[in-house]
Short mmCIF file of C-alpha atoms in Angstrom, two decimals:
data_model
loop_
_atom_site.label_atom_id
_atom_site.label_comp_id
_atom_site.label_asym_id
_atom_site.label_seq_id
_atom_site.Cartn_x
_atom_site.Cartn_y
_atom_site.Cartn_z
CA MET G 1 -18.77 -4.40 -15.14
CA LYS G 2 -15.60 -3.00 -16.65
CA ARG G 3 -12.30 -4.24 -15.30
CA SER G 4 -11.27 -0.73 -14.18
CA VAL G 5 -14.45 -0.38 -12.12
CA ARG G 6 -14.91 -3.90 -10.80
CA GLY G 7 -11.64 -4.02 -8.83
CA PRO G 8 -12.15 -0.80 -6.82
CA ALA G 9 -15.86 -1.60 -6.29
CA LEU G 10 -15.04 -5.01 -4.83
CA ALA G 11 -12.29 -3.52 -2.66
CA ALA G 12 -14.56 -0.81 -1.22
CA LEU G 13 -17.60 -3.08 -0.72
CA PRO G 14 -16.97 -4.11 2.94
CA CYS G 15 -16.29 -0.49 3.91
CA VAL G 16 -19.59 0.55 2.35
CA VAL G 17 -21.45 -2.25 4.17
CA ALA G 18 -19.80 -1.33 7.49
CA LEU G 19 -20.62 2.35 6.93
CA ALA G 20 -24.26 1.51 6.14
CA ALA G 21 -24.67 -0.67 9.24
CA HIS G 22 -22.96 1.87 11.48
CA THR G 23 -25.03 4.77 10.14
CA ALA G 24 -28.32 2.86 10.24
CA LEU G 25 -27.81 1.85 13.89
CA PHE G 26 -27.04 5.44 14.84
CA ALA G 27 -30.11 6.75 12.98
CA MET G 28 -32.39 4.30 14.83
CA THR G 29 -30.96 4.77 18.33
CA ARG G 30 -29.35 8.22 18.40
CA HIS G 31 -31.90 9.65 20.84
CA GLN G 32 -31.15 6.82 23.25
CA LEU G 33 -27.40 7.41 23.19
CA PRO G 34 -25.76 9.61 25.85
CA ASP G 35 -24.21 12.87 24.78
CA PRO G 36 -21.25 12.89 25.09
CA MET G 37 -20.58 9.21 24.35
CA ALA G 38 -17.84 7.03 25.81
CA THR G 39 -15.30 6.61 23.00
CA HIS G 40 -12.02 5.88 24.81
CA PHE G 41 -11.53 2.83 27.00
CA ARG G 42 -8.86 1.53 29.35
CA LEU G 43 -7.34 -1.91 28.99
CA ASP G 44 -9.90 -3.26 31.48
CA GLY G 45 -12.69 -1.92 29.24
CA GLN G 46 -13.78 0.95 31.49
CA ALA G 47 -14.57 4.23 29.73
CA ASP G 48 -12.11 7.07 30.36
CA GLY G 49 -12.69 9.36 27.37
CA PHE G 50 -15.82 10.93 25.90
CA THR G 51 -16.89 12.56 22.61
CA GLY G 52 -20.07 14.26 21.49
CA ARG G 53 -22.49 12.15 19.44
CA GLY G 54 -22.12 14.30 16.35
CA ALA G 55 -18.33 14.40 16.57
CA PHE G 56 -18.16 10.63 17.04
CA MET G 57 -20.29 9.98 13.96
CA ALA G 58 -18.43 12.53 11.87
CA THR G 59 -15.09 10.97 12.79
CA SER G 60 -16.13 7.33 12.42
CA THR G 61 -17.93 7.79 9.10
CA SER G 62 -14.99 9.80 7.73
CA LEU G 63 -12.61 7.02 8.73
CA LEU G 64 -14.71 4.34 7.04
CA ALA G 65 -15.16 6.45 3.92
CA GLY G 66 -11.44 7.22 3.85
CA LEU G 67 -10.61 3.54 4.23
CA ALA G 68 -12.94 2.75 1.31
CA VAL G 69 -11.03 5.17 -0.92
CA LEU G 70 -7.67 3.89 0.32
CA VAL G 71 -8.32 0.20 -0.26
CA ALA G 72 -10.02 0.89 -3.59
CA ARG G 73 -6.84 2.57 -4.81
CA VAL G 74 -4.23 0.15 -3.48
CA SER G 75 -5.94 -3.25 -3.55
CA ALA G 76 -7.93 -3.26 -6.78
CA ARG G 77 -5.41 -5.49 -8.55
CA SER G 78 -3.84 -7.39 -5.65
CA GLY G 79 -5.58 -10.34 -4.04
CA TRP G 80 -3.75 -10.12 -0.73
CA LEU G 81 -4.35 -6.39 -0.39
CA LEU G 82 -8.02 -7.01 -1.15
CA VAL G 83 -8.20 -9.62 1.62
CA THR G 84 -6.44 -7.25 4.03
CA GLY G 85 -8.82 -4.41 3.17
CA TYR G 86 -11.82 -6.63 3.83
CA ALA G 87 -10.43 -7.68 7.22
CA VAL G 88 -9.64 -4.13 8.31
CA ALA G 89 -13.08 -2.90 7.23
CA GLY G 90 -14.74 -5.66 9.25
CA LEU G 91 -12.62 -4.83 12.30
CA MET G 92 -13.30 -1.09 12.15
CA GLY G 93 -17.01 -1.45 11.43
CA SER G 94 -17.48 -3.94 14.27
CA LEU G 95 -15.65 -1.72 16.75
CA PHE G 96 -17.68 1.35 15.82
CA VAL G 97 -20.95 -0.59 16.17
CA SER G 98 -19.76 -1.97 19.52
CA VAL G 99 -19.09 1.55 20.79
CA GLN G 100 -22.68 2.47 19.98
CA LEU G 101 -24.02 -0.67 21.67
CA VAL G 102 -22.07 -0.22 24.92
CA ASN G 103 -23.16 3.41 25.11
CA HIS G 104 -26.77 2.39 24.51
CA GLY G 105 -26.41 -0.13 27.33
CA ALA G 106 -25.13 2.54 29.70
CA HIS G 107 -28.72 3.94 29.96
CA GLY G 108 -27.84 7.60 29.60
CA ASP G 109 -24.68 7.58 31.74
CA ALA G 110 -21.67 7.21 29.45
CA SER G 111 -19.30 6.82 32.40
CA GLY G 112 -20.78 3.38 32.97
CA ALA G 113 -20.08 2.15 29.44
CA ARG G 114 -17.65 -0.75 29.25
CA LEU G 115 -16.05 -2.33 26.19
CA SER G 116 -15.58 -5.93 27.24
CA PRO G 117 -13.11 -8.48 25.81
CA TRP G 118 -16.14 -10.12 24.15
CA HIS G 119 -16.64 -7.06 21.98
CA LEU G 120 -13.01 -7.26 20.88
CA ALA G 121 -13.36 -11.01 20.25
CA VAL G 122 -16.42 -10.40 18.09
CA ALA G 123 -14.55 -7.70 16.16
CA VAL G 124 -11.69 -10.11 15.48
CA GLY G 125 -14.17 -12.80 14.41
CA VAL G 126 -15.89 -10.39 12.03
CA ALA G 127 -12.51 -9.40 10.62
CA ALA G 128 -11.66 -13.08 10.02
CA ALA G 129 -15.00 -13.68 8.30
CA CYS G 130 -14.48 -10.61 6.12
CA ALA G 131 -11.01 -11.84 5.23
CA GLY G 132 -12.58 -15.08 4.02
CA ALA G 133 -15.06 -13.10 1.94
CA GLY G 134 -12.19 -11.05 0.55
CA LEU G 135 -10.40 -14.23 -0.47
CA ALA G 136 -13.48 -15.30 -2.40
CA ALA G 137 -13.88 -11.85 -3.94
CA ALA G 138 -10.25 -11.84 -5.06
CA ARG G 139 -11.07 -14.69 -7.44
CA LEU G 140 -13.48 -12.39 -9.27
CA LEU G 141 -10.71 -9.97 -10.14
CA PRO G 142 -9.05 -10.36 -13.54
CA ASN G 143 -5.69 -12.08 -13.34
CA GLY G 144 -2.79 -9.72 -13.59
CA GLY G 145 -3.09 -6.09 -14.54
CA PRO G 146 -1.57 -3.51 -16.73
CA ASP G 147 1.88 -4.49 -15.54
CA ALA G 148 1.39 -8.23 -15.83
CA ALA G 149 2.32 -8.61 -19.46
CA SER G 150 5.87 -8.02 -20.57
CA ASP G 151 6.59 -5.15 -22.90
CA PRO G 152 7.42 -6.49 -26.37
CA GLU G 153 11.13 -6.26 -26.96
CA ARG G 154 12.10 -4.09 -29.88
CA PRO G 155 13.77 -6.11 -32.64
CA GLY G 156 17.52 -5.53 -32.59
CA LEU G 157 17.54 -4.02 -29.10
CA ALA G 158 19.02 -7.15 -27.58
CA ASP G 159 22.08 -6.58 -29.79
CA GLY G 160 22.64 -3.18 -28.22
CA GLU G 161 21.79 -1.19 -31.32
CA LEU G 162 19.64 1.88 -31.94
CA ASP G 163 19.08 3.53 -35.26
CA ALA G 164 20.58 6.99 -35.69
CA GLY G 165 18.34 9.60 -34.10
CA GLU G 166 15.91 6.96 -32.80
CA LEU G 167 14.25 7.63 -29.45
CA ALA G 168 13.38 4.76 -27.12
CA ALA G 169 12.21 4.41 -23.53
CA TRP G 170 11.20 1.62 -21.16
CA ALA G 171 9.08 1.79 -18.01
CA ARG G 172 7.79 -0.80 -15.61
CA ALA G 173 6.10 -0.84 -12.22
CA THR G 174 7.55 -2.99 -9.48
CA GLY G 175 6.41 -3.58 -5.95
CA SER G 176 6.10 -5.69 -2.85
CA ARG G 177 2.75 -7.12 -1.80
CA PRO G 178 3.88 -7.87 1.78
CA LEU G 179 5.03 -4.25 2.14
CA GLY G 180 1.69 -3.02 0.80
CA VAL G 181 -0.24 -5.29 3.16
CA LEU G 182 1.86 -4.11 6.11
CA GLY G 183 1.31 -0.46 5.17
CA LEU G 184 -2.44 -0.95 4.79
CA VAL G 185 -2.71 -2.79 8.11
CA LEU G 186 -0.69 -0.19 10.03
CA THR G 187 -2.52 2.76 8.48
CA ALA G 188 -5.96 1.25 8.98
CA ALA G 189 -5.08 0.25 12.55
CA ALA G 190 -4.05 3.85 13.25
CA LEU G 191 -7.37 5.13 11.89
CA ALA G 192 -9.35 2.52 13.83
CA LEU G 193 -7.55 3.07 17.14
CA ALA G 194 -7.37 6.88 16.99
CA PRO G 195 -10.87 7.42 18.47
CA PHE G 196 -10.10 5.05 21.34
CA THR G 197 -6.44 5.61 22.18
CA GLY G 198 -5.80 9.10 20.86
CA PRO G 199 -2.62 10.10 19.00
CA LEU G 200 -0.31 8.20 21.37
CA ALA G 201 -0.79 4.92 19.49
CA ALA G 202 -2.14 6.24 16.18
CA VAL G 203 0.77 8.51 15.21
CA PRO G 204 3.51 5.83 15.43
CA LEU G 205 1.32 3.47 13.38
CA LEU G 206 0.78 6.13 10.73
CA LEU G 207 4.51 6.93 10.64
CA GLY G 208 5.12 3.27 9.91
CA GLY G 209 2.17 2.62 7.60
CA LEU G 210 2.21 5.57 5.22
CA PRO G 211 5.85 5.09 4.08
CA CYS G 212 5.12 1.40 3.48
CA LEU G 213 2.18 2.33 1.27
CA CYS G 214 4.21 4.92 -0.63
CA PHE G 215 7.09 2.56 -1.38
CA ALA G 216 5.14 -0.66 -1.89
CA ARG G 217 4.88 0.26 -5.56
CA LEU G 218 7.71 1.92 -7.48
CA TYR G 219 8.18 2.91 -11.11
CA VAL G 220 11.42 2.18 -12.94
CA THR G 221 12.10 4.22 -16.07
CA VAL G 222 14.93 3.88 -18.59
CA GLY G 223 15.57 6.41 -21.36
CA ARG G 224 18.04 8.89 -22.77
CA GLN G 225 18.19 10.59 -19.37
CA GLY G 226 19.34 7.38 -17.71
CA LEU G 227 17.66 5.35 -14.95
CA THR G 228 14.98 6.65 -12.57
CA VAL G 229 13.34 4.85 -9.64
CA ALA G 230 10.40 6.75 -8.17
CA PRO G 231 7.46 6.10 -5.81
CA GLY G 232 4.62 6.77 -8.23
CA ARG G 233 3.95 10.43 -8.85
CA LEU G 234 5.59 11.64 -5.65
CA PRO G 235 8.31 14.20 -6.36
CA TRP G 236 10.52 12.84 -3.58
CA PRO G 237 12.42 10.69 -2.89
CA ARG G 238 13.59 9.66 -6.36
CA ILE G 239 16.76 7.93 -7.42
CA ARG G 240 18.16 9.33 -10.68
CA LEU G 241 21.25 7.91 -12.37
CA PRO G 242 22.10 10.06 -15.42
CA LEU G 243 23.14 8.20 -18.54
CA GLU G 244 26.53 9.97 -18.40
CA SER G 245 27.27 8.28 -15.06
CA LEU G 246 26.66 4.74 -16.36
CA THR G 247 29.11 2.41 -18.09
CA GLY G 248 26.90 -0.62 -18.67
CA ALA G 249 23.89 -2.66 -17.58
CA SER G 250 23.03 -6.31 -17.05
CA HIS G 251 20.33 -8.43 -15.46
CA ARG G 252 20.43 -11.31 -13.02
CA GLN G 253 18.44 -13.21 -10.42
CA VAL G 254 19.00 -12.04 -6.85
CA ASP G 255 18.05 -13.33 -3.44
CA ALA G 256 16.93 -10.39 -1.32
CA LEU G 257 18.10 -11.83 1.98
CA GLY G 258 21.13 -13.75 0.75
CA ASP G 259 22.54 -11.13 -1.65
CA PHE G 260 21.48 -7.89 0.01
CA GLY G 261 20.67 -8.86 3.57
CA GLY G 262 17.02 -7.79 3.41
CA TRP G 263 14.48 -5.63 1.65
CA GLY G 264 14.18 -1.93 0.93
CA TYR G 265 17.00 0.45 0.04
CA ARG G 266 20.14 -1.60 0.63
CA VAL G 267 23.81 -0.65 0.71
CA ARG G 268 26.55 -3.23 0.51
CA ALA G 269 30.21 -3.40 -0.46
CA GLY G 270 30.52 -2.41 -4.09
CA GLY G 271 27.04 -1.05 -4.60
CA SER G 272 23.51 -0.36 -3.50
CA GLY G 273 19.99 -1.11 -4.64
CA VAL G 274 16.24 -0.97 -4.17
CA ILE G 275 15.29 -4.54 -3.34
CA LEU G 276 11.58 -5.18 -2.87
CA ARG G 277 11.66 -8.93 -3.51
CA SER G 278 13.82 -11.79 -4.73
CA GLY G 279 13.85 -12.38 -8.47
CA PRO G 280 14.83 -10.71 -11.74
CA THR G 281 16.90 -7.60 -11.22
CA LEU G 282 18.29 -4.79 -13.34
CA VAL G 283 21.92 -4.02 -12.46
CA VAL G 284 23.73 -0.94 -13.76
CA ARG G 285 27.44 -0.18 -13.47
CA ARG G 286 28.45 3.34 -12.55
CA ALA G 287 31.54 5.22 -13.65
CA GLY G 288 33.25 4.69 -10.30
CA GLY G 289 32.84 0.92 -10.52
CA ARG G 290 29.95 0.62 -8.09
CA GLU G 291 26.70 -1.12 -9.04
CA PHE G 292 23.08 -0.18 -8.51
CA ALA G 293 20.35 -2.84 -8.58
CA VAL G 294 16.57 -2.68 -8.67
CA THR G 295 14.23 -5.66 -8.70
CA VAL G 296 11.83 -5.36 -11.62
CA ASP G 297 10.18 -7.57 -14.23
CA ASP G 298 11.71 -7.79 -17.71
CA PRO G 299 15.11 -6.36 -16.72
CA ALA G 300 16.67 -7.83 -19.90
CA THR G 301 14.90 -5.28 -22.11
CA ALA G 302 15.84 -2.43 -19.78
CA ALA G 303 19.48 -3.52 -19.70
CA ALA G 304 19.58 -3.86 -23.52
CA LEU G 305 18.15 -0.38 -23.98
CA LEU G 306 20.60 1.14 -21.50
CA ASN G 307 23.53 -0.56 -23.22
CA ALA G 308 22.30 0.70 -26.60
CA LEU G 309 21.99 4.25 -25.28
CA ILE G 310 25.41 4.08 -23.65
CA ALA G 311 26.96 2.73 -26.86
CA ARG G 312 25.43 5.56 -28.91
CA ARG G 313 26.61 8.15 -26.42
CA GLU G 314 30.16 6.79 -26.49
CA ALA G 315 30.11 6.68 -30.28
CA HIS G 316 29.53 10.41 -30.35
#
């Protein structure tokens, strides 16, 4: 199987299995299920919310299918995101099957359905087993990805020189696996809990999860227009530092907690930065003396290109 297909297929596999099991059980027992079904439960497990059979299946299958697309897109080339996607798929699939089983056991009266702690324990156990399977599946993925190899440095660029009229650009993806895992967990938890708790718990989880997913992977671009840091193809928010506002660039190793006090967009005395991890960092100096830093692989090439572009601009 081609590399571009194998990663997403492996990531989506547990969601597809959960969807198949959930749909098959419903097809075999749908006439024995009450209508409406108990789909919302109190902390003691007693049913206190009900949904029609068709609406329940439409919602649950859409959530599993949506999760399959989500994890296929974000975890195809990350082992930890793959493991997280497997665990969330196991949790969601087990909970949806449990809802069917407790309604079937209510013998036509959904008000008597009860989701016991044992059902939750089984769901957690299934999630743990799926996480183990995801760990094994991660070993089947090719090491690295399109961003794993360093861009070859142009001869002479390290000396801060560009030929007259020559155009050059540099781009690299950077990201944070823990942030991506957190975003995937929060978003999937919101989708899994929505049928049972309603928007009260789901909306805050989504508000926390979706931004994490958006900013877990950023793209850093250097060229004649300066420096740009953007969350993928999203038009906003983007950080743009025009070449005219820069006086120089360098690279260094930074400690996220020690140097910037944490992760994310950071502001400190003398500068700011987008710090997603500790490690190699591109640092640019602005006309006012302040610095801007962004953690990214191969910052030496980016700094050399910026210095070359700045030197050519000043020469003219």
